[in-house]
CSV table of C-alpha atoms and ligand atoms in Angstrom, one decimal:
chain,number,residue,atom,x,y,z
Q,1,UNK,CA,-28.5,16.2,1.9
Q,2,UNK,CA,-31.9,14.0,2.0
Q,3,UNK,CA,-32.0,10.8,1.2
Q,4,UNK,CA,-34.0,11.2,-2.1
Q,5,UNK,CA,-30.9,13.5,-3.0
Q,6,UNK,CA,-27.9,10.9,-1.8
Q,7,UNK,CA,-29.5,8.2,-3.9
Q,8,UNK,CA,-30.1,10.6,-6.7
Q,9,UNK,CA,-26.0,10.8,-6.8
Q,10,UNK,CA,-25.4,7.6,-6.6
Q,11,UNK,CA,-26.7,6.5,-9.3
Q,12,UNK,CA,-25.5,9.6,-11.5
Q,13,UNK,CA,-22.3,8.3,-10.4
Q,14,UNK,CA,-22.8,4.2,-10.9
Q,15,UNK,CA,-22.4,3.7,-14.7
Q,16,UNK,CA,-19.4,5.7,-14.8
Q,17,UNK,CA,-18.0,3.8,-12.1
Q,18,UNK,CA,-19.7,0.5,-14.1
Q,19,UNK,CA,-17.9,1.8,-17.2
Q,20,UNK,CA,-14.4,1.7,-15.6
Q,21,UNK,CA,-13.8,-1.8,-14.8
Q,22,UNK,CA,-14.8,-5.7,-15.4
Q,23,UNK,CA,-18.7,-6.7,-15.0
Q,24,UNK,CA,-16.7,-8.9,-12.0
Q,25,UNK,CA,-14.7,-6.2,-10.1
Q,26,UNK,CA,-18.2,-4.1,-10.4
Q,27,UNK,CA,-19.9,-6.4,-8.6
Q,28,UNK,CA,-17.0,-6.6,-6.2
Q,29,UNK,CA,-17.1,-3.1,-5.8
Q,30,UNK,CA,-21.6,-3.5,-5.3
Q,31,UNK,CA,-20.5,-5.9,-2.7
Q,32,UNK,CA,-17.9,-3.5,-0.8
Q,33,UNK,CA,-20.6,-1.3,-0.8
Q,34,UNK,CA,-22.9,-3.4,0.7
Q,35,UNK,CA,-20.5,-3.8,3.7
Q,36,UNK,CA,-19.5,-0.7,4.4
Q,37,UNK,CA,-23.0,0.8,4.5
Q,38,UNK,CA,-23.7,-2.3,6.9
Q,39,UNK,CA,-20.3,-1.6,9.0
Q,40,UNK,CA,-21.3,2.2,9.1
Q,41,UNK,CA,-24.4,1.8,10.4
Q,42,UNK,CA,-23.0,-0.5,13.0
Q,43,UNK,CA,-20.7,2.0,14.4
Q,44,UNK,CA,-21.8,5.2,13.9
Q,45,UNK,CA,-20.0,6.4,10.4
Q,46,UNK,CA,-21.7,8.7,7.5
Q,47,UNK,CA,-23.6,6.1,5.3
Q,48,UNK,CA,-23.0,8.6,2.4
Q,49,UNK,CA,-19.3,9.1,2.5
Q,50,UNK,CA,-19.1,4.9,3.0
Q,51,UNK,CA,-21.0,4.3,0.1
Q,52,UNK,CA,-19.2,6.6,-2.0
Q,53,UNK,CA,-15.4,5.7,-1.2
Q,54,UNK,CA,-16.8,1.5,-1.6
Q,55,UNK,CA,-17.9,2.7,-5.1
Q,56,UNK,CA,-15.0,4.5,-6.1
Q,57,UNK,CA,-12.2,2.5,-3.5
Q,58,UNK,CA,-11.0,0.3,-6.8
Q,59,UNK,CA,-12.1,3.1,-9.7
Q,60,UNK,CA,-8.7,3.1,-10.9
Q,61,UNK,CA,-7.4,-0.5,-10.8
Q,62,UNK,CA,-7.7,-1.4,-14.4
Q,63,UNK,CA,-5.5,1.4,-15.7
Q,64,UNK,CA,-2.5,0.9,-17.4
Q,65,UNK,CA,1.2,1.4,-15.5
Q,66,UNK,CA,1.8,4.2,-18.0
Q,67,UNK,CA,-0.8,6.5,-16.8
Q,68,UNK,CA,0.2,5.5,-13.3
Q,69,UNK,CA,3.6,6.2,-13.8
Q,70,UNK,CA,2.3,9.6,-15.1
Q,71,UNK,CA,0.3,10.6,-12.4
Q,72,UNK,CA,3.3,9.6,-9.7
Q,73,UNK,CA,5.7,12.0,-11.6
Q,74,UNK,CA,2.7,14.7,-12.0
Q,75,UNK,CA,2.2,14.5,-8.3
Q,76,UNK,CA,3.7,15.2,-4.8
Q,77,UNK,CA,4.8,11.6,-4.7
Q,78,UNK,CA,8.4,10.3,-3.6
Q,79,UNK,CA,10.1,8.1,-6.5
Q,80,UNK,CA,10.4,5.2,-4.5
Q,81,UNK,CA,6.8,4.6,-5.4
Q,82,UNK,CA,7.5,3.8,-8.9
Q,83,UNK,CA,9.4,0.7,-7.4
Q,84,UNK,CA,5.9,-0.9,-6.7
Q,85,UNK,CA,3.2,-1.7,-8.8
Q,86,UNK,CA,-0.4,-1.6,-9.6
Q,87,UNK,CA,-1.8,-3.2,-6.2
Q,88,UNK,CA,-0.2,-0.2,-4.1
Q,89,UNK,CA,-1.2,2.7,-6.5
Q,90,UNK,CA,-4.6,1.7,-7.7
Q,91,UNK,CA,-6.1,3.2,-4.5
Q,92,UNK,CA,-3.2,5.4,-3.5
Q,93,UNK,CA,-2.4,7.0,-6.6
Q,94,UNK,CA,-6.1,6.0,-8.3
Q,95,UNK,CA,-7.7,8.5,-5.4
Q,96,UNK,CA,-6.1,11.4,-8.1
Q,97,UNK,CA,-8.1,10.4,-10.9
Q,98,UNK,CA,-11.3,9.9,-8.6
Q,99,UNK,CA,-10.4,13.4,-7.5
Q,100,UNK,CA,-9.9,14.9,-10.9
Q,101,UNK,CA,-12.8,12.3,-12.9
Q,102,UNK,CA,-15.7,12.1,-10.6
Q,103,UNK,CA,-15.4,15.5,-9.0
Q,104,UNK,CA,-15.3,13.7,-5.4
Q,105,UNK,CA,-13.1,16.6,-3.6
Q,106,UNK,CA,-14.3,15.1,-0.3
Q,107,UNK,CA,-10.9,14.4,2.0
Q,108,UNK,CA,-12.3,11.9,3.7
Q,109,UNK,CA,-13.5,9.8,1.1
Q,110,UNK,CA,-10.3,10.3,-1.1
Q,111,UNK,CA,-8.5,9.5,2.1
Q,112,UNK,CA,-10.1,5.8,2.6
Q,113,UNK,CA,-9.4,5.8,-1.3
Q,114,UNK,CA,-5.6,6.2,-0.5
Q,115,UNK,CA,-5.5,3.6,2.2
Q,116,UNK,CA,-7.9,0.9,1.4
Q,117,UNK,CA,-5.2,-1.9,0.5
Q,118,UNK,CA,-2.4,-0.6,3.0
Q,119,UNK,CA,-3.8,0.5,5.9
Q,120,UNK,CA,-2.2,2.8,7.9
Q,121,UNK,CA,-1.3,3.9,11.3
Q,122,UNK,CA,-3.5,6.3,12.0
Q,123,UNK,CA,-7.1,5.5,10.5
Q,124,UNK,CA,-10.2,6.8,10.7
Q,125,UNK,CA,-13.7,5.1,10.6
Q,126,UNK,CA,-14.5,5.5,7.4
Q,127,UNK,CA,-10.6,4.1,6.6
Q,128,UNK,CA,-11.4,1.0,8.8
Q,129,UNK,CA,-14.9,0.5,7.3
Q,130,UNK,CA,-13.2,0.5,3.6
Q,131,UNK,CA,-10.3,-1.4,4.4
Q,132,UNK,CA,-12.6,-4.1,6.5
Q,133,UNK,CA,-15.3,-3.9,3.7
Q,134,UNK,CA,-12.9,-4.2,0.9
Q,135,UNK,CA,-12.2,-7.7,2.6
Q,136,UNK,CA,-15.2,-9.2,3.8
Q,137,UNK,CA,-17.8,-8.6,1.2
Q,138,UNK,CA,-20.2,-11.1,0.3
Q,139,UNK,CA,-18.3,-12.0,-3.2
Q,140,UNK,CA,-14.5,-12.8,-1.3
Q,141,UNK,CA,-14.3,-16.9,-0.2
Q,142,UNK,CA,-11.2,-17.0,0.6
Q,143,UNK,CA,-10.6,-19.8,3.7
Q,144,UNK,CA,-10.7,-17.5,6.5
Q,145,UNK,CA,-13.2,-14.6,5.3
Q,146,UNK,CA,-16.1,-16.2,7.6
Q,147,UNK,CA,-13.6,-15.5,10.6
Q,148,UNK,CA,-12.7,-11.7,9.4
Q,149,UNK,CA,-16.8,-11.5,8.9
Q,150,UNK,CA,-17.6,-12.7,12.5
Q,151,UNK,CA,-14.8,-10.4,14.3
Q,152,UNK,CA,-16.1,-7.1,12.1
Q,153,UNK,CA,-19.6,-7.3,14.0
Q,154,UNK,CA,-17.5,-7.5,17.0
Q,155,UNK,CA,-14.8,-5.1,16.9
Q,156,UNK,CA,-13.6,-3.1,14.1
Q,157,UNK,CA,-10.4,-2.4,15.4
Q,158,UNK,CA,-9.9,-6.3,15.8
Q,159,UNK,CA,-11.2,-6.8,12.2
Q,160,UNK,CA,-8.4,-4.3,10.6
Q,161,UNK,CA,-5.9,-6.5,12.8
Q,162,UNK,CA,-6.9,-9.6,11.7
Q,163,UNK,CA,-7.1,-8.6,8.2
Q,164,UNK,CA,-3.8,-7.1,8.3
Q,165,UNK,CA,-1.9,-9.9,10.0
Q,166,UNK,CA,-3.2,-12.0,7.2
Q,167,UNK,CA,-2.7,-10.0,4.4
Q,168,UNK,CA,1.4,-9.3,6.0
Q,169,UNK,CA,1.2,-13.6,6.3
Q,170,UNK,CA,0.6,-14.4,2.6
Q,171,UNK,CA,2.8,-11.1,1.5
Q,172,UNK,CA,5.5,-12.7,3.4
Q,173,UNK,CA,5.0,-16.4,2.7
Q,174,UNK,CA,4.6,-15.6,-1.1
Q,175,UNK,CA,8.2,-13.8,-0.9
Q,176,UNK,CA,6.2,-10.3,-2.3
Q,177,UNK,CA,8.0,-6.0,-1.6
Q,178,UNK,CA,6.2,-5.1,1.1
Q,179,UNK,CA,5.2,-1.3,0.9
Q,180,UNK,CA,6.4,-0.2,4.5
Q,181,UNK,CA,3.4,1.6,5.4
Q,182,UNK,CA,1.8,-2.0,5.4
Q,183,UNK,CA,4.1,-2.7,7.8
Q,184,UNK,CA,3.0,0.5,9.8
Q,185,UNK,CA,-0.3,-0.6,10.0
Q,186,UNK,CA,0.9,-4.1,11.3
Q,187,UNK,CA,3.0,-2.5,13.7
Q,188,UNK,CA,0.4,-0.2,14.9
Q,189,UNK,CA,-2.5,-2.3,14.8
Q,190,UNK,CA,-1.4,-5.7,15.0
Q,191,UNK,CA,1.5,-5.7,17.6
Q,192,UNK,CA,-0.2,-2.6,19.3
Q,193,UNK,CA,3.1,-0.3,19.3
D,1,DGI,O1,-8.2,-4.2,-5.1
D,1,DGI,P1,-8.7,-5.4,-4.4
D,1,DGI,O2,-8.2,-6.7,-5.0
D,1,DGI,O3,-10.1,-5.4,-4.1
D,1,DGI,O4,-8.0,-5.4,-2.9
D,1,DGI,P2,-6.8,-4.6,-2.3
D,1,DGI,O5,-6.7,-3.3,-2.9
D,1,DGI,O6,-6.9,-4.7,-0.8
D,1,DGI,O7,-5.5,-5.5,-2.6
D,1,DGI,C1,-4.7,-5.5,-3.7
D,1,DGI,C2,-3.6,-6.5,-3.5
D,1,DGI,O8,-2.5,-5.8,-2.8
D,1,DGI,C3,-3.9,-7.7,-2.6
D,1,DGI,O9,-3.5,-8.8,-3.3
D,1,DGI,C4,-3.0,-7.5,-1.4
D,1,DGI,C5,-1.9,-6.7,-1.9
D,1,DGI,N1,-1.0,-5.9,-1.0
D,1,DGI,C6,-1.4,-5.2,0.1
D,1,DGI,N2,-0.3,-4.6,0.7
D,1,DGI,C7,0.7,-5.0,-0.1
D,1,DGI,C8,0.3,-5.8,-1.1
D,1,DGI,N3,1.1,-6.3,-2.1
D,1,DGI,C9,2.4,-6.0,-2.0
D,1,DGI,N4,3.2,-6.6,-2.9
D,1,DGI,N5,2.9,-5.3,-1.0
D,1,DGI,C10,2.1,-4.7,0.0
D,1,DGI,O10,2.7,-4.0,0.9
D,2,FE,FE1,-8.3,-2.3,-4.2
D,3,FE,FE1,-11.4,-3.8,-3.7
């Protein structure tokens, strides 16, 4: 694809991403963008593919439980899911109705989709650069982001490490379920197991 054809795509695909969500989670999601395009160029990933999962990553995050709830019991997805709520299946379960609404039927991008708020064990680049970006955009201020910015120009593995042993920290000190494959990702890429 030339470049005068990716950027022809993406903005056929803005305004309905625009049209999904808040004026502030689109800018969030401009933001993610931004930083996984910078992050992929850093270390070597498809600019394309990180563009299009930051502008899709949260596509689903202002729909209701109901239609959740639906598309869990539509799916190939264990029960145990319903027990959680709309911060674990806007991008796990949301990666459906990217799938089926955008017509993105590219596994890798639905994939970072899927994992960009729990991590996971195994994770490829494009995961890391979404999880990371998701983050450490310009629009999060959050006490420590400076800190998660400085180690993602450093190391990207050490960035999803960070970020997760944060993320585990207020989980844990704000008494929330933890969805176990968060704590997969902390034992994989936090304690190194
Ligand atoms: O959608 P965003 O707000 O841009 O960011 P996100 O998808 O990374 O995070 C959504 C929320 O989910 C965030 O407050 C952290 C939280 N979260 C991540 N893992 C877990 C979790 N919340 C619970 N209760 N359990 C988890 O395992
Ligand atoms: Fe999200
Ligand atoms: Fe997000």
């Amino acid at each position: 694809m030339t470049s005068v054809a990716e950027s022809d795509y993406r903005s056929q695909l803005l305004p309905k991403i625009q049209q999904a969500m808040s004026e502030k989670r689109f800018k969030h999601v401009l933001g993610v963008e931004k930083a996984a395009v910078q992050l992929a160029e850093k270390y070597g990933a498809s600019v394309e593919k990180a563009s299009i999962a930051a502008l899709t990553h949260d596509y689903a995050k202002e729909r209701s439980d109901q239609e959740f709830i639906q598309q869990i019991n539509k799916g190939n997805y264990p029960q145990e899911l319903l027990n959680y709520g709309n911060y674990i299946w806007h991008g796990l379960v949301g990666a459906d109705f990217v799938q089926q609404e955008l017509a993105i039927n590219n596994q890798e991008i639905l994939q970072a989709i899927r994992l960009h708020t729990t991590g996971a064990a195994e994770m490829s680049l494009l995961d890391k650069i979404i999880y990371v970006a998701d983050y450490i955009e310009a629009g999060r201020d959050f006490p420590i982001v400076e800190q998660a910015r400085e180690i993602a120009q450093v190391d990207l593995d050490q960035a999803v490490a960070f970020e997760t042993q944060q993320v585990l920290l207020y989980l844990i000190s704000s008494k929330k379920l933890i969805y176990p494959k968060t704590l997969e990702t902390y034992n994989r890429w936090v304690v190194n197991l």
